[in-house]
Amino acid sequence: MADAPAHLVELLARHVPQDDREREDLARMRHCATSLTEPFSRAQEQAHFTGSAVVVDPSGERVAMLHHAKLKRWLQPGGHAEVGDGGSMEATALREAREETGCRVHLHPTAPRPLDVDVHTIPARKDEPEHCHLDVRYLVVAEDPDALAHDPAESFGIQWLGWDEALARADEAPLRRMLAKARAALGHGV
């Protein structure tokens, strides 16, 4: 992972934010990519990079949303980087999408990479302090949508939803922004 921070810096340098919130988050992420000692490690208590994915079926008509067990919210699949990801945010997003949906997945061939970035606060729990996730988000396609299944340790359930329902369940602006970007990248309007 020696060049992982350089790869991360390059990835963030070419991302074009859509709104003021994403512009602020991107600036913070660019700073953290060069200032954090271990940007991909959960041991980095104040903040660390995570990867997530908007997972769509092959037709692009449905999106997988999971009801997150710890946060009790409807979200996209995603989570912490692992050593095996080699510092690649794409690898993190793909691994998390596979683990949390049960589907074989691949990056959407024409969507921006990354699709979106977001900084969000994770509340303190008994085993870890409040901290920020520096989330790098991708659009991925499930090759076998009938395999959709959830991991009970991670979520209360997972469902294929139409775009309007997914947007209705999105309870914050950055989540709605990411879903709208994915929908537009697929040519399904907003």
Short mmCIF file of N, CA, C and O in Angstrom, two decimals, residues 75-169:
data_model
loop_
_atom_site.label_atom_id
_atom_site.label_comp_id
_atom_site.label_asym_id
_atom_site.label_seq_id
_atom_site.Cartn_x
_atom_site.Cartn_y
_atom_site.Cartn_z
N LEU A 75 -29.62 2.77 3.62
CA LEU A 75 -28.37 3.27 3.03
C LEU A 75 -27.92 2.37 1.88
O LEU A 75 -28.43 1.27 1.68
N GLN A 76 -26.89 2.83 1.19
CA GLN A 76 -26.23 2.03 0.18
C GLN A 76 -25.23 1.10 0.88
O GLN A 76 -24.79 1.40 1.98
N PRO A 77 -24.86 -0.02 0.25
CA PRO A 77 -23.82 -0.87 0.83
C PRO A 77 -22.49 -0.14 0.88
O PRO A 77 -22.17 0.65 -0.02
N GLY A 78 -21.72 -0.40 1.91
CA GLY A 78 -20.41 0.22 2.01
C GLY A 78 -19.78 -0.04 3.36
O GLY A 78 -20.43 -0.56 4.27
N GLY A 79 -18.51 0.33 3.48
CA GLY A 79 -17.84 0.14 4.75
C GLY A 79 -16.36 0.43 4.68
O GLY A 79 -15.87 1.10 3.77
N HIS A 80 -15.66 -0.11 5.65
CA HIS A 80 -14.25 0.19 5.87
C HIS A 80 -13.33 -0.48 4.85
O HIS A 80 -13.59 -1.58 4.40
N ALA A 81 -12.25 0.22 4.55
CA ALA A 81 -11.19 -0.36 3.73
C ALA A 81 -10.49 -1.46 4.52
O ALA A 81 -10.43 -1.41 5.75
N GLU A 82 -10.00 -2.45 3.80
CA GLU A 82 -9.23 -3.54 4.41
C GLU A 82 -7.89 -3.65 3.71
O GLU A 82 -7.75 -3.19 2.57
N VAL A 83 -6.94 -4.26 4.36
CA VAL A 83 -5.59 -4.40 3.80
C VAL A 83 -5.65 -5.04 2.41
O VAL A 83 -4.96 -4.61 1.49
N GLY A 84 -6.49 -6.05 2.24
CA GLY A 84 -6.60 -6.75 0.96
C GLY A 84 -7.08 -5.88 -0.18
O GLY A 84 -6.94 -6.25 -1.35
N ASP A 85 -7.65 -4.71 0.13
CA ASP A 85 -8.11 -3.79 -0.91
C ASP A 85 -6.93 -3.03 -1.54
O ASP A 85 -7.10 -2.35 -2.56
N GLY A 86 -5.77 -3.10 -0.91
CA GLY A 86 -4.58 -2.48 -1.46
C GLY A 86 -4.64 -0.97 -1.60
O GLY A 86 -3.96 -0.39 -2.44
N GLY A 87 -5.48 -0.31 -0.81
CA GLY A 87 -5.59 1.14 -0.90
C GLY A 87 -6.45 1.61 -2.05
O GLY A 87 -6.53 2.81 -2.30
N SER A 88 -7.11 0.69 -2.73
CA SER A 88 -8.00 1.06 -3.84
C SER A 88 -9.42 1.25 -3.33
O SER A 88 -10.04 0.32 -2.81
N MET A 89 -9.93 2.46 -3.49
CA MET A 89 -11.29 2.72 -3.05
C MET A 89 -12.29 1.95 -3.90
O MET A 89 -13.34 1.54 -3.42
N GLU A 90 -11.97 1.72 -5.18
CA GLU A 90 -12.82 0.89 -6.04
C GLU A 90 -12.92 -0.52 -5.47
O GLU A 90 -14.00 -1.10 -5.40
N ALA A 91 -11.78 -1.08 -5.08
CA ALA A 91 -11.76 -2.44 -4.51
C ALA A 91 -12.58 -2.49 -3.23
O ALA A 91 -13.32 -3.45 -3.00
N THR A 92 -12.47 -1.46 -2.40
CA THR A 92 -13.26 -1.42 -1.16
C THR A 92 -14.74 -1.40 -1.47
O THR A 92 -15.53 -2.17 -0.90
N ALA A 93 -15.15 -0.52 -2.39
CA ALA A 93 -16.58 -0.40 -2.74
C ALA A 93 -17.11 -1.70 -3.32
O ALA A 93 -18.21 -2.15 -2.98
N LEU A 94 -16.34 -2.34 -4.21
CA LEU A 94 -16.79 -3.60 -4.82
C LEU A 94 -16.89 -4.71 -3.78
O LEU A 94 -17.86 -5.48 -3.77
N ARG A 95 -15.89 -4.82 -2.91
CA ARG A 95 -15.91 -5.86 -1.87
C ARG A 95 -17.11 -5.66 -0.95
O ARG A 95 -17.85 -6.60 -0.65
N GLU A 96 -17.30 -4.42 -0.49
CA GLU A 96 -18.43 -4.14 0.40
C GLU A 96 -19.76 -4.44 -0.29
O GLU A 96 -20.67 -4.98 0.32
N ALA A 97 -19.88 -4.07 -1.57
CA ALA A 97 -21.12 -4.34 -2.31
C ALA A 97 -21.38 -5.85 -2.39
O ALA A 97 -22.51 -6.30 -2.19
N ARG A 98 -20.34 -6.63 -2.67
CA ARG A 98 -20.50 -8.10 -2.72
C ARG A 98 -20.92 -8.64 -1.36
O ARG A 98 -21.84 -9.44 -1.26
N GLU A 99 -20.20 -8.23 -0.31
CA GLU A 99 -20.47 -8.74 1.02
C GLU A 99 -21.87 -8.39 1.50
O GLU A 99 -22.53 -9.20 2.15
N GLU A 100 -22.33 -7.18 1.20
CA GLU A 100 -23.59 -6.72 1.77
C GLU A 100 -24.81 -6.99 0.90
O GLU A 100 -25.93 -6.82 1.36
N THR A 101 -24.60 -7.41 -0.36
CA THR A 101 -25.75 -7.75 -1.21
C THR A 101 -25.81 -9.23 -1.55
O THR A 101 -26.86 -9.73 -1.94
N GLY A 102 -24.69 -9.93 -1.47
CA GLY A 102 -24.64 -11.33 -1.88
C GLY A 102 -24.54 -11.49 -3.39
O GLY A 102 -24.54 -12.61 -3.90
N CYS A 103 -24.43 -10.40 -4.13
CA CYS A 103 -24.40 -10.44 -5.60
C CYS A 103 -22.96 -10.29 -6.12
O CYS A 103 -22.12 -9.69 -5.48
N ARG A 104 -22.75 -10.84 -7.31
CA ARG A 104 -21.52 -10.53 -8.05
C ARG A 104 -21.71 -9.14 -8.64
O ARG A 104 -22.77 -8.84 -9.20
N VAL A 105 -20.71 -8.29 -8.53
CA VAL A 105 -20.85 -6.91 -8.98
C VAL A 105 -19.64 -6.48 -9.79
O VAL A 105 -18.55 -7.04 -9.66
N HIS A 106 -19.85 -5.47 -10.63
CA HIS A 106 -18.75 -4.83 -11.36
C HIS A 106 -19.04 -3.33 -11.46
O HIS A 106 -20.19 -2.91 -11.35
N LEU A 107 -17.99 -2.55 -11.64
CA LEU A 107 -18.16 -1.11 -11.79
C LEU A 107 -18.95 -0.83 -13.05
O LEU A 107 -18.76 -1.48 -14.09
N HIS A 108 -19.84 0.15 -12.98
CA HIS A 108 -20.58 0.56 -14.17
C HIS A 108 -19.55 1.10 -15.17
O HIS A 108 -18.70 1.92 -14.81
N PRO A 109 -19.64 0.69 -16.44
CA PRO A 109 -18.57 1.03 -17.39
C PRO A 109 -18.45 2.51 -17.75
O PRO A 109 -17.36 2.96 -18.11
N THR A 110 -19.52 3.29 -17.66
CA THR A 110 -19.43 4.68 -18.11
C THR A 110 -19.65 5.72 -17.02
O THR A 110 -19.50 6.92 -17.27
N ALA A 111 -20.00 5.29 -15.82
CA ALA A 111 -20.24 6.24 -14.73
C ALA A 111 -18.92 6.87 -14.26
O ALA A 111 -17.87 6.23 -14.34
N PRO A 112 -18.97 8.11 -13.77
CA PRO A 112 -17.76 8.72 -13.21
C PRO A 112 -17.21 7.87 -12.06
O PRO A 112 -17.97 7.22 -11.34
N ARG A 113 -15.87 7.88 -11.93
CA ARG A 113 -15.21 7.11 -10.86
C ARG A 113 -14.29 8.04 -10.08
O ARG A 113 -13.26 8.42 -10.61
N PRO A 114 -14.68 8.43 -8.88
CA PRO A 114 -15.90 8.02 -8.17
C PRO A 114 -17.13 8.78 -8.67
O PRO A 114 -17.02 9.81 -9.33
N LEU A 115 -18.27 8.25 -8.28
CA LEU A 115 -19.54 8.89 -8.60
C LEU A 115 -19.78 10.09 -7.70
O LEU A 115 -20.30 11.11 -8.11
N ASP A 116 -19.37 9.95 -6.42
CA ASP A 116 -19.72 10.93 -5.40
C ASP A 116 -18.75 10.77 -4.23
O ASP A 116 -18.15 9.71 -4.06
N VAL A 117 -18.59 11.81 -3.45
CA VAL A 117 -17.84 11.73 -2.20
C VAL A 117 -18.65 12.40 -1.09
O VAL A 117 -19.44 13.30 -1.36
N ASP A 118 -18.44 11.93 0.13
CA ASP A 118 -19.22 12.45 1.26
C ASP A 118 -18.46 12.22 2.55
O ASP A 118 -17.84 11.17 2.75
N VAL A 119 -18.50 13.21 3.42
CA VAL A 119 -17.97 13.06 4.78
C VAL A 119 -19.16 13.03 5.71
O VAL A 119 -20.00 13.93 5.68
N HIS A 120 -19.26 11.97 6.52
CA HIS A 120 -20.36 11.91 7.48
C HIS A 120 -19.85 11.42 8.83
O HIS A 120 -18.88 10.68 8.92
N THR A 121 -20.52 11.89 9.86
CA THR A 121 -20.13 11.58 11.23
C THR A 121 -20.79 10.29 11.68
O THR A 121 -22.00 10.10 11.50
N ILE A 122 -19.99 9.42 12.28
CA ILE A 122 -20.49 8.18 12.87
C ILE A 122 -20.54 8.42 14.38
O ILE A 122 -19.54 8.79 14.99
N PRO A 123 -21.73 8.22 14.98
CA PRO A 123 -21.84 8.49 16.42
C PRO A 123 -20.98 7.55 17.27
O PRO A 123 -20.68 6.43 16.85
N ALA A 124 -20.60 8.03 18.44
CA ALA A 124 -19.81 7.21 19.37
C ALA A 124 -20.61 5.99 19.80
O ALA A 124 -21.83 6.05 19.95
N ARG A 125 -19.88 4.88 19.95
CA ARG A 125 -20.46 3.67 20.52
C ARG A 125 -19.53 3.23 21.63
O ARG A 125 -18.44 3.79 21.79
N LYS A 126 -19.93 2.22 22.38
CA LYS A 126 -19.13 1.83 23.55
C LYS A 126 -17.69 1.47 23.19
O LYS A 126 -16.78 1.70 23.96
N ASP A 127 -17.46 0.94 21.96
CA ASP A 127 -16.12 0.49 21.61
C ASP A 127 -15.35 1.46 20.72
O ASP A 127 -14.19 1.20 20.38
N GLU A 128 -15.96 2.60 20.32
CA GLU A 128 -15.22 3.56 19.53
C GLU A 128 -15.81 4.96 19.67
O GLU A 128 -17.02 5.12 19.82
N PRO A 129 -14.94 5.98 19.61
CA PRO A 129 -15.42 7.36 19.74
C PRO A 129 -16.11 7.83 18.45
O PRO A 129 -15.99 7.20 17.40
N GLU A 130 -16.82 8.95 18.56
CA GLU A 130 -17.37 9.57 17.37
C GLU A 130 -16.23 9.84 16.40
O GLU A 130 -15.14 10.23 16.80
N HIS A 131 -16.49 9.59 15.12
CA HIS A 131 -15.46 9.82 14.10
C HIS A 131 -16.14 10.05 12.75
O HIS A 131 -17.35 9.91 12.63
N CYS A 132 -15.36 10.41 11.75
CA CYS A 132 -15.90 10.67 10.42
C CYS A 132 -15.49 9.59 9.44
O CYS A 132 -14.36 9.11 9.47
N HIS A 133 -16.42 9.26 8.59
CA HIS A 133 -16.13 8.40 7.44
C HIS A 133 -15.96 9.31 6.23
O HIS A 133 -16.82 10.15 5.95
N LEU A 134 -14.87 9.14 5.54
CA LEU A 134 -14.55 9.87 4.33
C LEU A 134 -14.92 8.93 3.19
O LEU A 134 -14.11 8.10 2.77
N ASP A 135 -16.16 9.00 2.74
CA ASP A 135 -16.73 7.96 1.88
C ASP A 135 -16.58 8.27 0.40
O ASP A 135 -17.03 9.31 -0.08
N VAL A 136 -15.95 7.34 -0.32
CA VAL A 136 -15.76 7.43 -1.76
C VAL A 136 -16.76 6.45 -2.38
O VAL A 136 -16.74 5.26 -2.08
N ARG A 137 -17.64 6.97 -3.26
CA ARG A 137 -18.82 6.22 -3.71
C ARG A 137 -18.78 5.94 -5.21
O ARG A 137 -18.42 6.81 -6.00
N TYR A 138 -19.22 4.73 -5.56
CA TYR A 138 -19.19 4.28 -6.95
C TYR A 138 -20.55 3.74 -7.37
O TYR A 138 -21.36 3.32 -6.53
N LEU A 139 -20.77 3.71 -8.68
CA LEU A 139 -21.95 3.07 -9.26
C LEU A 139 -21.54 1.69 -9.73
O LEU A 139 -20.60 1.56 -10.53
N VAL A 140 -22.20 0.65 -9.22
CA VAL A 140 -21.88 -0.72 -9.60
C VAL A 140 -23.14 -1.46 -10.04
O VAL A 140 -24.25 -1.10 -9.66
N VAL A 141 -22.92 -2.49 -10.83
CA VAL A 141 -24.02 -3.28 -11.39
C VAL A 141 -23.97 -4.69 -10.79
O VAL A 141 -22.91 -5.32 -10.78
N ALA A 142 -25.10 -5.16 -10.31
CA ALA A 142 -25.22 -6.54 -9.82
C ALA A 142 -25.45 -7.44 -11.03
O ALA A 142 -26.39 -7.24 -11.79
N GLU A 143 -24.59 -8.42 -11.20
CA GLU A 143 -24.71 -9.33 -12.33
C GLU A 143 -25.81 -10.37 -12.12
O GLU A 143 -26.35 -10.90 -13.09
N ASP A 144 -26.10 -10.68 -10.88
CA ASP A 144 -27.07 -11.72 -10.53
C ASP A 144 -28.06 -11.18 -9.49
O ASP A 144 -28.02 -11.58 -8.33
N PRO A 145 -28.96 -10.29 -9.89
CA PRO A 145 -29.81 -9.60 -8.91
C PRO A 145 -30.71 -10.54 -8.09
O PRO A 145 -31.10 -10.18 -6.98
N ASP A 146 -30.99 -11.73 -8.60
CA ASP A 146 -31.82 -12.67 -7.83
C ASP A 146 -31.08 -13.23 -6.61
O ASP A 146 -31.69 -13.81 -5.72
N ALA A 147 -29.77 -13.04 -6.55
CA ALA A 147 -28.97 -13.51 -5.41
C ALA A 147 -29.03 -12.54 -4.24
O ALA A 147 -28.44 -12.82 -3.18
N LEU A 148 -29.74 -11.41 -4.37
CA LEU A 148 -29.77 -10.40 -3.32
C LEU A 148 -30.12 -11.01 -1.97
O LEU A 148 -31.15 -11.67 -1.82
N ALA A 149 -29.22 -10.81 -1.00
CA ALA A 149 -29.43 -11.32 0.36
C ALA A 149 -28.65 -10.42 1.30
O ALA A 149 -27.65 -9.82 0.92
N HIS A 150 -29.12 -10.33 2.53
CA HIS A 150 -28.42 -9.45 3.48
C HIS A 150 -27.65 -10.27 4.50
O HIS A 150 -27.94 -11.44 4.74
N ASP A 151 -26.66 -9.62 5.10
CA ASP A 151 -25.89 -10.18 6.19
C ASP A 151 -26.53 -9.68 7.48
O ASP A 151 -26.49 -8.48 7.76
N PRO A 152 -27.15 -10.59 8.26
CA PRO A 152 -27.84 -10.14 9.49
C PRO A 152 -26.93 -9.39 10.47
O PRO A 152 -27.42 -8.62 11.29
N ALA A 153 -25.62 -9.59 10.39
CA ALA A 153 -24.71 -8.86 11.26
C ALA A 153 -24.58 -7.40 10.83
O ALA A 153 -24.18 -6.55 11.62
N GLU A 154 -24.90 -7.10 9.58
CA GLU A 154 -24.75 -5.76 9.03
C GLU A 154 -26.06 -4.99 8.88
O GLU A 154 -26.08 -3.78 9.00
N SER A 155 -27.13 -5.71 8.55
CA SER A 155 -28.38 -5.01 8.24
C SER A 155 -29.59 -5.81 8.66
O SER A 155 -29.53 -7.02 8.83
N PHE A 156 -30.70 -5.09 8.81
CA PHE A 156 -31.98 -5.72 9.12
C PHE A 156 -32.61 -6.33 7.88
O PHE A 156 -33.49 -7.16 7.96
N GLY A 157 -32.16 -5.87 6.71
CA GLY A 157 -32.69 -6.38 5.46
C GLY A 157 -32.18 -5.56 4.30
O GLY A 157 -31.58 -4.50 4.49
N ILE A 158 -32.41 -6.08 3.10
CA ILE A 158 -32.01 -5.39 1.89
C ILE A 158 -33.10 -5.60 0.85
O ILE A 158 -33.74 -6.66 0.83
N GLN A 159 -33.34 -4.58 0.03
CA GLN A 159 -34.41 -4.67 -0.96
C GLN A 159 -34.00 -4.00 -2.25
O GLN A 159 -33.24 -3.03 -2.24
N TRP A 160 -34.55 -4.52 -3.36
CA TRP A 160 -34.49 -3.81 -4.62
C TRP A 160 -35.63 -2.80 -4.62
O TRP A 160 -36.77 -3.16 -4.35
N LEU A 161 -35.31 -1.55 -4.90
CA LEU A 161 -36.31 -0.49 -4.92
C LEU A 161 -36.26 0.25 -6.25
O LEU A 161 -35.18 0.39 -6.84
N GLY A 162 -37.41 0.74 -6.68
CA GLY A 162 -37.42 1.65 -7.82
C GLY A 162 -36.77 2.96 -7.38
O GLY A 162 -36.65 3.24 -6.18
N TRP A 163 -36.36 3.77 -8.35
CA TRP A 163 -35.64 5.00 -8.03
C TRP A 163 -36.46 5.94 -7.15
O TRP A 163 -35.92 6.53 -6.20
N ASP A 164 -37.75 6.10 -7.44
CA ASP A 164 -38.56 7.02 -6.64
C ASP A 164 -38.64 6.58 -5.19
O ASP A 164 -38.52 7.39 -4.27
N GLU A 165 -38.82 5.28 -4.97
CA GLU A 165 -38.88 4.77 -3.59
C GLU A 165 -37.54 4.90 -2.89
O GLU A 165 -37.46 5.26 -1.72
N ALA A 166 -36.45 4.62 -3.59
CA ALA A 166 -35.12 4.76 -2.99
C ALA A 166 -34.89 6.21 -2.57
O ALA A 166 -34.41 6.48 -1.46
N LEU A 167 -35.24 7.15 -3.44
CA LEU A 167 -35.07 8.57 -3.10
C LEU A 167 -35.97 8.97 -1.95
O LEU A 167 -35.58 9.78 -1.11
N ALA A 168 -37.17 8.38 -1.86
CA ALA A 168 -38.07 8.69 -0.75
C ALA A 168 -37.51 8.19 0.58
O ALA A 168 -37.73 8.80 1.62
N ARG A 169 -36.78 7.07 0.56
CA ARG A 169 -36.19 6.53 1.80
C ARG A 169 -34.90 7.23 2.19
O ARG A 169 -34.45 7.10 3.32
#
